[in-house]
Each structure stands twice: as structure tokens, then as C-alpha cells.
Short mmCIF file of C-alpha atoms in Angstrom, two decimals:
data_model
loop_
_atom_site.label_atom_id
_atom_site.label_comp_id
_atom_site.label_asym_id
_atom_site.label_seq_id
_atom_site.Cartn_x
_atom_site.Cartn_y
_atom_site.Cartn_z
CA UNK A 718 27.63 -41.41 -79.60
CA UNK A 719 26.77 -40.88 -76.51
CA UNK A 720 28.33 -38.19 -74.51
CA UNK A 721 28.55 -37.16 -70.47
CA UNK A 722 29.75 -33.99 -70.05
CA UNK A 723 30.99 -33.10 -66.22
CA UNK A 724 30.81 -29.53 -65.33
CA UNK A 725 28.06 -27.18 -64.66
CA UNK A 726 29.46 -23.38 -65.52
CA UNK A 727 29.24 -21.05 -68.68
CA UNK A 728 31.93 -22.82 -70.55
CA UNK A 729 29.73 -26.08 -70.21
CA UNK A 730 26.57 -24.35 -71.27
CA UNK A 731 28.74 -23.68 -74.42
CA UNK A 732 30.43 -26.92 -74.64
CA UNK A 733 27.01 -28.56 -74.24
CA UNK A 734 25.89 -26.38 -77.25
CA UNK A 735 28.84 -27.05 -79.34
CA UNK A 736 28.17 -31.32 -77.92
CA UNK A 737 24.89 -31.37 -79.32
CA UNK A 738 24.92 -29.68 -82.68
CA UNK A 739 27.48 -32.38 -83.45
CA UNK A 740 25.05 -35.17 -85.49
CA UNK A 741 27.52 -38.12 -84.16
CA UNK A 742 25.84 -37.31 -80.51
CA UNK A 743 23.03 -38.84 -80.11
CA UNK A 744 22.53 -38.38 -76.16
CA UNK A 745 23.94 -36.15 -74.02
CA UNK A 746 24.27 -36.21 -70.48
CA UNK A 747 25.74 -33.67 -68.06
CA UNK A 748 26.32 -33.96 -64.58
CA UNK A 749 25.45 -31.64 -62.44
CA UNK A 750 24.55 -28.91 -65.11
CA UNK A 751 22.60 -25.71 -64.88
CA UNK A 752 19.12 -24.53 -65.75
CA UNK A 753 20.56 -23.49 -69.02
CA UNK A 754 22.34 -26.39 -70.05
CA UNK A 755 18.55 -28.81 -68.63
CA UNK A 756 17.27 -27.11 -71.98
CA UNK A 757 19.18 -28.99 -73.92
CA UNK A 758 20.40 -32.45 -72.46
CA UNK A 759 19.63 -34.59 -69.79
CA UNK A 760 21.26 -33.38 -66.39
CA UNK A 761 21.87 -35.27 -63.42
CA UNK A 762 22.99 -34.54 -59.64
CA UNK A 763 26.59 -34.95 -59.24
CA UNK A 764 29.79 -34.09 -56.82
CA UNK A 765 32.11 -33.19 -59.04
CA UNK A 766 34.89 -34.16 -56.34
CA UNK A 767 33.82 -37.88 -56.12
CA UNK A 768 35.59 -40.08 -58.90
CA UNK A 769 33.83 -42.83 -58.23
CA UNK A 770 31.03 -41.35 -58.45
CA UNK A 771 31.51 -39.50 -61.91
CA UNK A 772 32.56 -43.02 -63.27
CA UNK A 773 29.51 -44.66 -61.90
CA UNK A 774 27.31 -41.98 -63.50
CA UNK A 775 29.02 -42.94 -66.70
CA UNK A 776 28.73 -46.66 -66.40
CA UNK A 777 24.96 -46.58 -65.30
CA UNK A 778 24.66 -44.48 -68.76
CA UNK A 779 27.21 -46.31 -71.08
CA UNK A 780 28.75 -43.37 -72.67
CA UNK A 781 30.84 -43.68 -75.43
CA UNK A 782 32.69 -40.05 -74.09
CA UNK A 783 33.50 -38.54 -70.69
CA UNK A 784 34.49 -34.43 -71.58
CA UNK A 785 35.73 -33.09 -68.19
CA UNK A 786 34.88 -29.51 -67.82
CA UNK A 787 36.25 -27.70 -64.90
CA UNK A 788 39.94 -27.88 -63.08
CA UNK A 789 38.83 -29.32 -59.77
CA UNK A 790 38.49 -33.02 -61.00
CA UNK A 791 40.59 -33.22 -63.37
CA UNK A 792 43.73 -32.38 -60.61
CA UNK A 793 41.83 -34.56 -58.21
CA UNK A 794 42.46 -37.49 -60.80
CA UNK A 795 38.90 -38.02 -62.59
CA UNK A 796 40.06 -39.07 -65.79
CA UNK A 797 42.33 -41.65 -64.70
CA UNK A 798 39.59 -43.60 -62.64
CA UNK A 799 37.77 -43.39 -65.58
CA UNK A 800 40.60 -44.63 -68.08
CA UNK A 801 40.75 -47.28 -65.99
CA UNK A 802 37.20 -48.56 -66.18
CA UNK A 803 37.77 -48.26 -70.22
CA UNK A 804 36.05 -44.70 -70.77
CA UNK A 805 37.24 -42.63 -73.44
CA UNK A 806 38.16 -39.51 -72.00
CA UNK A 807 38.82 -35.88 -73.03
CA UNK A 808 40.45 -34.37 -70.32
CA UNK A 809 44.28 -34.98 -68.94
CA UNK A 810 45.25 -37.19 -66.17
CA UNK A 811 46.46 -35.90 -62.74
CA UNK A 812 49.83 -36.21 -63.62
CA UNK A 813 49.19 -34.13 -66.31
CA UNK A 814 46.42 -31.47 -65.05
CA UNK A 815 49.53 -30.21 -62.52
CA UNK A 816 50.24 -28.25 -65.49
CA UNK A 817 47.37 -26.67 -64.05
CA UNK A 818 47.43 -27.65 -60.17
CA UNK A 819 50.82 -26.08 -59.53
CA UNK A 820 52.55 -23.16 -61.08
CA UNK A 821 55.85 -24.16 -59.55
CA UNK A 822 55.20 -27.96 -61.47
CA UNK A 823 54.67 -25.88 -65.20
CA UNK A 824 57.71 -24.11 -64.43
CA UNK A 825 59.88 -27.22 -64.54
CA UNK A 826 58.10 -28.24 -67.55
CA UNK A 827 57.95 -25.02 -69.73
CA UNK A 828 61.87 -25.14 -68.65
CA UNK A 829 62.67 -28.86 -69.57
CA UNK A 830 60.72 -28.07 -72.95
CA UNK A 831 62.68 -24.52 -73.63
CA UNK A 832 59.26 -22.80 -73.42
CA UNK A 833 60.01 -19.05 -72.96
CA UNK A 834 58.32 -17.37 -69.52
CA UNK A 835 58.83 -15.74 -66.89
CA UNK A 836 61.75 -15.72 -64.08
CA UNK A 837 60.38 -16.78 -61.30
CA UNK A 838 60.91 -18.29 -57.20
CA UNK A 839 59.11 -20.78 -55.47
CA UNK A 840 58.88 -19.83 -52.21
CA UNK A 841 57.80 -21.46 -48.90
CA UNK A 842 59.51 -19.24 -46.08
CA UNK A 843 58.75 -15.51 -45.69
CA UNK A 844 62.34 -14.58 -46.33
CA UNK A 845 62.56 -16.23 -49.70
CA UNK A 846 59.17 -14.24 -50.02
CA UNK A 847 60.73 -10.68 -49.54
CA UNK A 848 63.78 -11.54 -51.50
CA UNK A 849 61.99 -12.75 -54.41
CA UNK A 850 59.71 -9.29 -54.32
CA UNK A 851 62.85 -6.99 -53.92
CA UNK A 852 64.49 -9.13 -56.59
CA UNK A 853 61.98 -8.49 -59.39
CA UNK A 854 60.13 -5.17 -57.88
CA UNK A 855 56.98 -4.03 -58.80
CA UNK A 856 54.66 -4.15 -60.11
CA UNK A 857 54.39 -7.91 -58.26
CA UNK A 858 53.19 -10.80 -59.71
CA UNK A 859 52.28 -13.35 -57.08
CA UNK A 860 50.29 -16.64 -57.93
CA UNK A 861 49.51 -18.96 -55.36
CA UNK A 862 50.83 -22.33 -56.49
CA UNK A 863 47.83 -24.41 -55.88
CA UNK A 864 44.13 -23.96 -57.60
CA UNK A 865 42.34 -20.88 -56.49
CA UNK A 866 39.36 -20.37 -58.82
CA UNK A 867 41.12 -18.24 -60.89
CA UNK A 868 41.30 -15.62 -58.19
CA UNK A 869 45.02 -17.18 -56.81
CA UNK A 870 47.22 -14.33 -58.71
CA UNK A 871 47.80 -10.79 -57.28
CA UNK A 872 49.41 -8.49 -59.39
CA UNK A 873 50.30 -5.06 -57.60
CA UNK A 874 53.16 -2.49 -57.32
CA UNK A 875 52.18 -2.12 -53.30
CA UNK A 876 54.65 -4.47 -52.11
CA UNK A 877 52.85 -4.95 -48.32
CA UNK A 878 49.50 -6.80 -50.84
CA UNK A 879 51.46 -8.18 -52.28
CA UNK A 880 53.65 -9.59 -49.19
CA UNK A 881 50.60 -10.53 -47.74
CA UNK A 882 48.98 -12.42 -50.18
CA UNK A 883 52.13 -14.70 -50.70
CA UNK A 884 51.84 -15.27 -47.28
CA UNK A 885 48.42 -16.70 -47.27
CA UNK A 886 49.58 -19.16 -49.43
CA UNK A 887 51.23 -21.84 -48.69
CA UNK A 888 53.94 -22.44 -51.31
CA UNK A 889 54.10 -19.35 -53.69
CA UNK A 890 55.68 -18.03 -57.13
CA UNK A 891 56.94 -14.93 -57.68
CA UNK A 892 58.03 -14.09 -60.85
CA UNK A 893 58.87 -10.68 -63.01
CA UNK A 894 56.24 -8.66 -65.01
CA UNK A 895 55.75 -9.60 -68.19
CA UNK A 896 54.89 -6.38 -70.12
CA UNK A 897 52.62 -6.19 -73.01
CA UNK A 898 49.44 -7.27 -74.58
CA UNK A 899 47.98 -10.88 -73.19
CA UNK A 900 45.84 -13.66 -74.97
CA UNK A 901 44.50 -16.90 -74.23
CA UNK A 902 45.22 -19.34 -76.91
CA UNK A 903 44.40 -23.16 -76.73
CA UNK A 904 45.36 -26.26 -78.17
CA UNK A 905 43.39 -29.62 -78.26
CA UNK A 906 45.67 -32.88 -78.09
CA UNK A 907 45.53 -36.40 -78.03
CA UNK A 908 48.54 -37.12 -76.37
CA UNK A 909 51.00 -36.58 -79.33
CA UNK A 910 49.05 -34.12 -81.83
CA UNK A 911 48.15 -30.55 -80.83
CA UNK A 912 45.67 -28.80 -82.78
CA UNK A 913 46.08 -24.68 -81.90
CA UNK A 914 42.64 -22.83 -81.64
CA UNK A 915 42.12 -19.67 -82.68
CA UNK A 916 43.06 -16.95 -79.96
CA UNK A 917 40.50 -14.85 -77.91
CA UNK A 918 41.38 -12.18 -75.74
CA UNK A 919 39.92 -11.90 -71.51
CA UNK A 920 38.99 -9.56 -69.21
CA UNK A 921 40.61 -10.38 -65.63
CA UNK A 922 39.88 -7.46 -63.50
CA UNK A 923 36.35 -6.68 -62.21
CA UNK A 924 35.98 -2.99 -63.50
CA UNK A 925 36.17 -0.91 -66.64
CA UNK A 926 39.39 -0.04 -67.00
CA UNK A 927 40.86 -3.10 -66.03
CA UNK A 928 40.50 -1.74 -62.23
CA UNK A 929 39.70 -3.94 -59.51
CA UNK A 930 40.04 -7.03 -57.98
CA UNK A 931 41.16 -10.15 -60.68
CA UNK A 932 38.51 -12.17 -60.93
CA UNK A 933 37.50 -15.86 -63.16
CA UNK A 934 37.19 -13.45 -66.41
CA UNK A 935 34.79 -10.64 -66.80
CA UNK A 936 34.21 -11.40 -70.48
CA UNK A 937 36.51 -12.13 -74.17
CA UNK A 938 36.65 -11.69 -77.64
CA UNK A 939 37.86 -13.66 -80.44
CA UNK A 940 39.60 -13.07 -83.11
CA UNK A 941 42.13 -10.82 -82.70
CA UNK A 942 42.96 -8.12 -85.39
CA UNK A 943 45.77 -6.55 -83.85
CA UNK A 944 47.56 -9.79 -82.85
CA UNK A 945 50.60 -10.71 -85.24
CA UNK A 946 49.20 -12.69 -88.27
CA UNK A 947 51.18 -15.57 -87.23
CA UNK A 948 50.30 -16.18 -83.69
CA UNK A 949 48.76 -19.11 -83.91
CA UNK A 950 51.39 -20.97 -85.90
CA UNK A 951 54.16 -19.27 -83.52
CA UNK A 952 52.73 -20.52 -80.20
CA UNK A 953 52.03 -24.15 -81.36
CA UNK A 954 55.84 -24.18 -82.15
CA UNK A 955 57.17 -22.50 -79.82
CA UNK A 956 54.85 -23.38 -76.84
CA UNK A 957 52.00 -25.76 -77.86
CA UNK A 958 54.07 -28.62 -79.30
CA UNK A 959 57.29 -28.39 -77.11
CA UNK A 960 55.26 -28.62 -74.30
CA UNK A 961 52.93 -31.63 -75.48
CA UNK A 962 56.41 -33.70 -76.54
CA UNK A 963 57.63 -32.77 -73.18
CA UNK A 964 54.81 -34.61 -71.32
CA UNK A 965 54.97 -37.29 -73.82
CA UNK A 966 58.80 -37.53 -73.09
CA UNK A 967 57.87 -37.41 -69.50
CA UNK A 968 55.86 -40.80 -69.80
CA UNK A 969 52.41 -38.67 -68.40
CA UNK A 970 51.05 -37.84 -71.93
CA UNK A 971 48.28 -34.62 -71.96
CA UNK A 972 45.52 -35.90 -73.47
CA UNK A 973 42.48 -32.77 -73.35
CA UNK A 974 42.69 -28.77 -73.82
CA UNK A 975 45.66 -27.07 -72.56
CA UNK A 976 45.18 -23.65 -72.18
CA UNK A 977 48.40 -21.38 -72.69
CA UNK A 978 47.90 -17.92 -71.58
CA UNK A 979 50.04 -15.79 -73.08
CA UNK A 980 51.88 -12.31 -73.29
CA UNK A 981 53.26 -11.08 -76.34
CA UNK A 982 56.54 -9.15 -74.93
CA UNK A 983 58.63 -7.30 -77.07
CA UNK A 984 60.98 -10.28 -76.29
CA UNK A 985 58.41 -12.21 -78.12
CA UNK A 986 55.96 -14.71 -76.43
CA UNK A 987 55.95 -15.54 -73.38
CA UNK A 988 53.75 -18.04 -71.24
CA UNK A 989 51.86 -16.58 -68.37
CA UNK A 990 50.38 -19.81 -67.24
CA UNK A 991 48.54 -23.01 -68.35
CA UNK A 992 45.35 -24.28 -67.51
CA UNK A 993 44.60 -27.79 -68.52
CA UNK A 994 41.01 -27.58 -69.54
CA UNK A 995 38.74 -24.76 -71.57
CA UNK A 996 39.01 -21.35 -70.18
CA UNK A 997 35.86 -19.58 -69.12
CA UNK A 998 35.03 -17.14 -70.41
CA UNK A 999 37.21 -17.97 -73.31
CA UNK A 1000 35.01 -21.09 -74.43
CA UNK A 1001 32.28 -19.04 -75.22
CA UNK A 1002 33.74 -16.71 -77.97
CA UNK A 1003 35.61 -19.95 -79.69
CA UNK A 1004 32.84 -22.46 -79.35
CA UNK A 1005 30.32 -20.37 -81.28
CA UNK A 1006 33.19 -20.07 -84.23
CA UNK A 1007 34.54 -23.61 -84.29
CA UNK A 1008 33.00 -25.24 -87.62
CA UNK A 1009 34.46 -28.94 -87.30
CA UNK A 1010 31.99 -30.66 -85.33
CA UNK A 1011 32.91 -30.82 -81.85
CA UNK A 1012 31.97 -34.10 -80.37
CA UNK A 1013 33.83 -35.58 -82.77
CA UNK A 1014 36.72 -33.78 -82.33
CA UNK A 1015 37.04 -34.61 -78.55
CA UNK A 1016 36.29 -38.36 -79.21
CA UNK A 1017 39.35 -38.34 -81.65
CA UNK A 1018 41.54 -36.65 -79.33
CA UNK A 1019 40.22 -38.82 -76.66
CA UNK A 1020 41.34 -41.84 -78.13
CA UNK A 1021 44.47 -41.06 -80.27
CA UNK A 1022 43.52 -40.05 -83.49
CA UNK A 1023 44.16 -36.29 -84.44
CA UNK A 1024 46.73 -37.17 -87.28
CA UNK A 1025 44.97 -36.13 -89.84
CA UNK A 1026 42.75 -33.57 -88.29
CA UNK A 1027 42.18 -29.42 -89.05
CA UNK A 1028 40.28 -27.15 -87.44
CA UNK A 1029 37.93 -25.07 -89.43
CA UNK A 1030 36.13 -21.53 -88.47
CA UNK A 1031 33.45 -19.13 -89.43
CA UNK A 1032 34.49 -16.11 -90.56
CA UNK A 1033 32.71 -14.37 -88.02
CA UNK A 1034 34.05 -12.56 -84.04
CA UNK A 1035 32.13 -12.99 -81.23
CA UNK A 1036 32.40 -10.70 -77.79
CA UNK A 1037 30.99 -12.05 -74.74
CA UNK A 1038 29.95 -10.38 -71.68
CA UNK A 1039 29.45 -11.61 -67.95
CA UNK A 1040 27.04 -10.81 -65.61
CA UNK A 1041 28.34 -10.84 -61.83
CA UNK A 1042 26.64 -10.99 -59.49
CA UNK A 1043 26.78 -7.95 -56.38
CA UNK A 1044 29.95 -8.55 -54.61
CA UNK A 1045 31.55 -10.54 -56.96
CA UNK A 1046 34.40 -11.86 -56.12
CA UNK A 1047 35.05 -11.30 -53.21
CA UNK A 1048 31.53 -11.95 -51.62
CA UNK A 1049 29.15 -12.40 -54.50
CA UNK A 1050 25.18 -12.51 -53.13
CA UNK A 1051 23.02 -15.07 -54.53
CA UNK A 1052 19.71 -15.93 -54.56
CA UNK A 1053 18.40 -12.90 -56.91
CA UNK A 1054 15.77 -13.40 -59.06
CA UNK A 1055 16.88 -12.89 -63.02
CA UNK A 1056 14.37 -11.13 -64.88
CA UNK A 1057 13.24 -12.79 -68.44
CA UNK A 1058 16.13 -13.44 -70.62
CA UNK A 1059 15.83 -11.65 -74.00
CA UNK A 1060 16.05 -13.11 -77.43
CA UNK A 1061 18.12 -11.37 -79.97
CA UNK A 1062 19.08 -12.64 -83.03
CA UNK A 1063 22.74 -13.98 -83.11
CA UNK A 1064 23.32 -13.39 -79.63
CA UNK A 1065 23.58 -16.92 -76.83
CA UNK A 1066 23.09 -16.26 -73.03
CA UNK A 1067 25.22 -19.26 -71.25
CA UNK A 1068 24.14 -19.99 -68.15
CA UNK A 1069 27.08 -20.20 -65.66
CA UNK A 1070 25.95 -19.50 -61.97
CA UNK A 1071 22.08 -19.84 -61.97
CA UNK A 1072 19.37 -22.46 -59.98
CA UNK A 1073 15.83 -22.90 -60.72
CA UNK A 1074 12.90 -22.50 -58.07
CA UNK A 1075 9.32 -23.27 -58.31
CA UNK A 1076 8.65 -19.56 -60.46
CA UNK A 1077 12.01 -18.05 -60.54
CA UNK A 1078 15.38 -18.09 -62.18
CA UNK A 1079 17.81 -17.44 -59.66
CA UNK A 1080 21.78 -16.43 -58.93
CA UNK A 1081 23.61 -19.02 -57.50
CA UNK A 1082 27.74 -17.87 -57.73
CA UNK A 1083 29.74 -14.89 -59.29
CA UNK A 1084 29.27 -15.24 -62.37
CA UNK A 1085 25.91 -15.71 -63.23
CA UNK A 1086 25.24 -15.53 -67.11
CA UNK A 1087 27.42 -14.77 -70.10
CA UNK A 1088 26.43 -13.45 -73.45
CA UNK A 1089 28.14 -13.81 -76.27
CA UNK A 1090 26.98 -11.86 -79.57
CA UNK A 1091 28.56 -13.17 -82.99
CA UNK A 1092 28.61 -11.13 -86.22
CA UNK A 1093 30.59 -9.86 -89.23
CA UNK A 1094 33.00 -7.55 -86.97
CA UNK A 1095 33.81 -7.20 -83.57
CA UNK A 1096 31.96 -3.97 -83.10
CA UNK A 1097 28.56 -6.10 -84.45
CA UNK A 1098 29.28 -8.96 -82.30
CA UNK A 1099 29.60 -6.61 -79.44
CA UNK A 1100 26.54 -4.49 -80.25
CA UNK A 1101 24.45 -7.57 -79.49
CA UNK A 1102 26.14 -8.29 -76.83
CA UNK A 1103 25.57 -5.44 -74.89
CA UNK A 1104 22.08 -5.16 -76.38
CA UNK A 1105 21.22 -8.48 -75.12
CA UNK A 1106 22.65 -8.09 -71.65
CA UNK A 1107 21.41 -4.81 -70.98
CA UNK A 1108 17.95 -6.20 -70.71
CA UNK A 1109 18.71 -8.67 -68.17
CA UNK A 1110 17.70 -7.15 -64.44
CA UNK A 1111 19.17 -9.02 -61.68
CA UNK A 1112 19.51 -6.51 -58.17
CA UNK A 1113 23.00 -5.45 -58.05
CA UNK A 1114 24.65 -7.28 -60.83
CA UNK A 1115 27.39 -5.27 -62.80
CA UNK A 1116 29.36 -6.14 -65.83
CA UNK A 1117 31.85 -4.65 -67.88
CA UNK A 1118 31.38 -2.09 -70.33
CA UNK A 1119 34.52 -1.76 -71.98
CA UNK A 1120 34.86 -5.42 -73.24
CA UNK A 1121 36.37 -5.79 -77.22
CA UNK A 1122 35.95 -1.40 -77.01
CA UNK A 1123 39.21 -1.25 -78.48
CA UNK A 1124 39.69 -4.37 -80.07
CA UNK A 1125 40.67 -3.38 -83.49
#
């Protein structure tokens, strides 16, 4: 089979991985890719914006597979100019990807479909804006409606930030706090199955601590020991499946990965938000785990066939780590050099924001690398972790320290 993979971040360095250890692929191809990902596949210069574009790639290289990686193209409508020129495709139309592409649109849905979340207002005026605040209080939770790199949600109890950030958007939700632990838990469909992943915990914020800025994800582990033993099976009936029938019902059928971040309330769960693709840096603690091979996988949900389907897992956690770069997010400098990456047993450095020159690896975004360290436990997994990425020197890069600390 052969497979083009569109993306070029940490979660397709993993994907990539996961693509190519699968014996049904017999090429693959990923457009534009990183130096990381080059080591493994053929890579080739793409805008990810430009539909045509991605299906020409495809075409010129008769895939059997498109697997779309980030947001962007998928809300821009990639998948559908693809379905159209008779690509099988893992990755949700744009109908579908505004699960994704606007908070206020998932809101309808996770209503229609009896999903539990949060209240919430969609506001446009700056007097909806203050009523909503005053109506929930702090702390705020603000999300800008649209895509914003993952950097779109404030959550603060100073109400002026939090004024002013909903007014730099231009249509906002405001909803209450949802209090209690959070996890990211995915499910992979073909339009009418859903097939729940195992859950991983993120990072968000930018410090130890959970201080700072929110960011893409500072780093994740997977599994979860203190999460209620039935999590998975609760959230693919309670969120996952109602959710996937409700598109269905809807006539725009998700076909991909829909991402359901989640808290677990003492109300029970409750959806924070969905993304409609693999999370980064979520991918890269599941995609290390996942036994069933994944190409495979993604062709059957691609093309209707998950009926029979189950998902099987190494009993082994895995803790990843990311590197940001100085600045990050807000500013992030690139164009560092990266010192030698090390080699320790059981322990993968994705590439996510790096370039190549003539005698350097260098930064090129936020987040630069991620390293993921697998093992019996969580506190092995993490031990090689942070082994492994405390040997990698790039001039004011930071990363967390406290990622999976208290995990069990």
C-alpha cells in the first residue's frame, strides 16, 4: 500500500513511524515533512493550504491512502477534493472538521447528540461579552471560535485578560469552568464505527506548575492509573458514539480521529472540546503503544470497514517531553543549532519544528523536538525521557520538568 501522509510536525514524525512499521506499506510519502521524518520516507515540498495541490501530489504518486495530519487542511476542505478524485482518505471532510473549526459549531452538535459539556455563549458584541463573563465568573474560560494553533483559549480569573482576549476575537465562547482532572481521549471512525484509544494525559501551560501562557502541549503521558477503570468504555458511550451517530444523522459523516478532550467533573464527564485529527503531543505517547498495525487501521477506517475491528496495546506507558524553543509561544526564536541527538535505548526523539542546513540541525517553530521514553511504569518511561532530553543543547530552549511527576 502505498501511503502519503500530509503534515510535517511531531505527531507526523510519529504517525510516519507507526505508517511504516505497518508491513501492508510498502511506500511512504509525506509532504512537506521534517528532517526527522526524511529518515524514514520519501518527503516532498508541499503547501499544506493548497488542495489541489495535495491531490496532485497524490495522483503524480498513486497512493492507495491520503492520512491528513494537521487541522489547517482538513477545515480548509482537503479531504473532500481528494474524495472526489477517488482517494481513500483518513481524515474528515470540512463539514465535519468544524467539529474542530468552530467551538460554537461542536456546541450544537454535542447538544443535538445529548453530549454532556459545558454552558456556554457565543458572543459577537462586547456586551454579550461582559454578560457572559459576569454570568459564569471566574476563573474565565474564553476560546476563540475559530482555529488558533492551539493557543485560541484563555483561561483566567482576571476578568480585564480575559475581556480582552474575547475581544480580539471575532466571534467568541464563553463558557463555565469545568473543575477537575482533564484527559485527551480519541476515537478512530469510519463514518459509523468508533474505535476509543486508550487515554493520555497533556501538559497545556508553558511552565512547571502548570504556570504560564497555554501553549500546543508541553508534553503527555499515557496510560492513566488514576483515571476510573472504565473511562474508555464510558466516553465512547457517552461521548464517542453519540457524537459519531450525530454526524451520521446529520448527513456529513466523520470519517478520521476525533479528538475529545475531556474533564472528569464530579458531575461526571464532560467535553472540553474536540479536535478532528491526532493531538500533538498526544500522538506520541499512543502511537508507540498501539499494537494493531496502523496503516491498516486508517485504510479500513478510510474506506468503511471497522466492523469487526479491536484495538490492541502493549502493556507498557510512555511520557513524552517537548523541547520549546526560547520564547515559545508567544515569540519562539528559530534558527538555533541542535546539538547531536542522543540514543537511548527505548526512548524516540520526534522531530516537530526542525530544518536542515548544509552542517547543522536547526529550530524552525515552538516546538522543536519531542521525546517520548516507553517502559514498564510511568516513572521508567519518564526516566528516559528526561535522560534523553537532557542531553539535547539548543540556546535557550526550556521544557517541562514536572511532566507524568505525579502520575500515579
Amino acid at each position: 500500500m502505498k501511503i502519503l501522509l500530509v503534515g510535517s510536525g511531531g505527531r507526523e514524525h510519529a504517525l510516519a513511524l507507526g505508517l511504516k512499521a505497518d508491513k501492508s506499506c510498502t511506500e511512504l510519502h509525506v509532504a512537506p515533512g521534517n528532517p526527522g521524518i526524511a529518515a524514514i520516507a520519501d518527503i516532498h515540498p508541499l503547501v499544506i493550504t493548497d488542495n489541489d495541490a495535495i491531490c496532485a501530489l497524490a495522483q503524480q504518486l498513486s497512493v492507495d491512502l491520503v492520512v491528513i495530519g494537521p487541522e489547517v487542511p482538513l477545515v480548509n476542505g482537503a479531504a473532500d477534493v481528494l474524495r472526489a478524485a477517488g482517494f481513500a482518505v483518513f481524515g474528515p471532510s470540512k463539514a465535519a472538521a468544524q467539529l474542530e473549526g468552530s467551538k460554537d459549531f461542536a456546541k450544537k452538535v454535542m447538544r443535538d447528540a445529548g453530549v454532556a459539556t459545558a454552558r456556554s455563549f457565543t458572543c459577537t458584541q462586547q456586551s454579550e461579552i461582559e454578560k457572559a463573563l459576569d454570568t459564569f465568573g471566574a476563573p474565565y474560560v474564553v476560546k476563540d471560535d475559530g482555529l488558533a494553533a492551539g493557543k485560541g483559549v484563555v483561561v483566567t480569573n482576571d476578568r480585564q485578560a480575559a475581556l480582552d482576549h474575547a475581544l480580539s476575537c471575532t466571534r467568541v465562547v464563553i463558557e463555565e469552568y469545568l473543575s477537575g482532572p482533564e484527559i485527551s481521549l480519541f476515537g478512530i471512525s469510519d463514518g459509523r464505527n468508533v474505535l476509543p484509544m486508550q487515554p493520555a494525559k497533556d501538559f497545556k501551560r508553558a511552565f512547571d506548575g502548570d504556570e504560564g501562557p497555554n501553549t500546543g502541549g508541553m508534553g503527555a503521558y499515557s496510560p492513566l492509573p488514576w483515571a476510573p477503570d472504565d473511562i474508555v468504555e464510558e466516553t465512547y458511550t457517552e461521548v464517542l458514539a453519540p457524537i459519531i451517530a450525530e454526524m451520521a444523522a446529520r448527513g456529513t459523516p466523520f470519517v478520521g480521529l476525533l479528538y475529545a478532550g475531556l474533564a472528569l467533573t464530579d458531575h461526571g464527564i464532560r467535553v472540553i472540546e474536540f479536535n478532528a485529527r491526532f493531538g500533538d503531543p498526544e500522538t506520541q505517547v499512543l502511537i508507540p503503544r498501539l499494537v494493531t498495525p496502523l496503516a491498516t487501521l486508517l485504510y479500513k477506517a478510510a474506506t468503511d470497514s471497522l466492523d469487526d475491528e479491536v484495538l490492541q496495546w502493549r502493556d507498557e506507558s510512555a511520557v513524552t517531553v517537548v523541547l520549546a524553543a526560547q520564547g515559545y509561544p508567544e515569540s519562539p526564536k528559530i534558527g538555533g543549532a541542535i546539538s547531536a541527538l542522543p540514543t537511548i535505548d527505548k526512548a524516540q526523539i520526534f522531530h516537530a519544528g526542525t530544518s536542515q542546513s548544509a552542517d547543522a540541525l536547526l529550530s524552525a517553530g515552538g516546538r522543536v523536538l519531542t521525546v517520548t521514553g516507553t517502559g514498564s511504569d510511568l516513572t521508567e518511561a519518564r526516566d528516559r525521557a528526561y535522560r534523553a532530553i537532557s542531553q539535547i543543547q539548543l540556546e535557550g530552549s526550556f521544557y517541562r520538568t514536572d511532566i507524568a511527576l505525579n502520575a500515579s
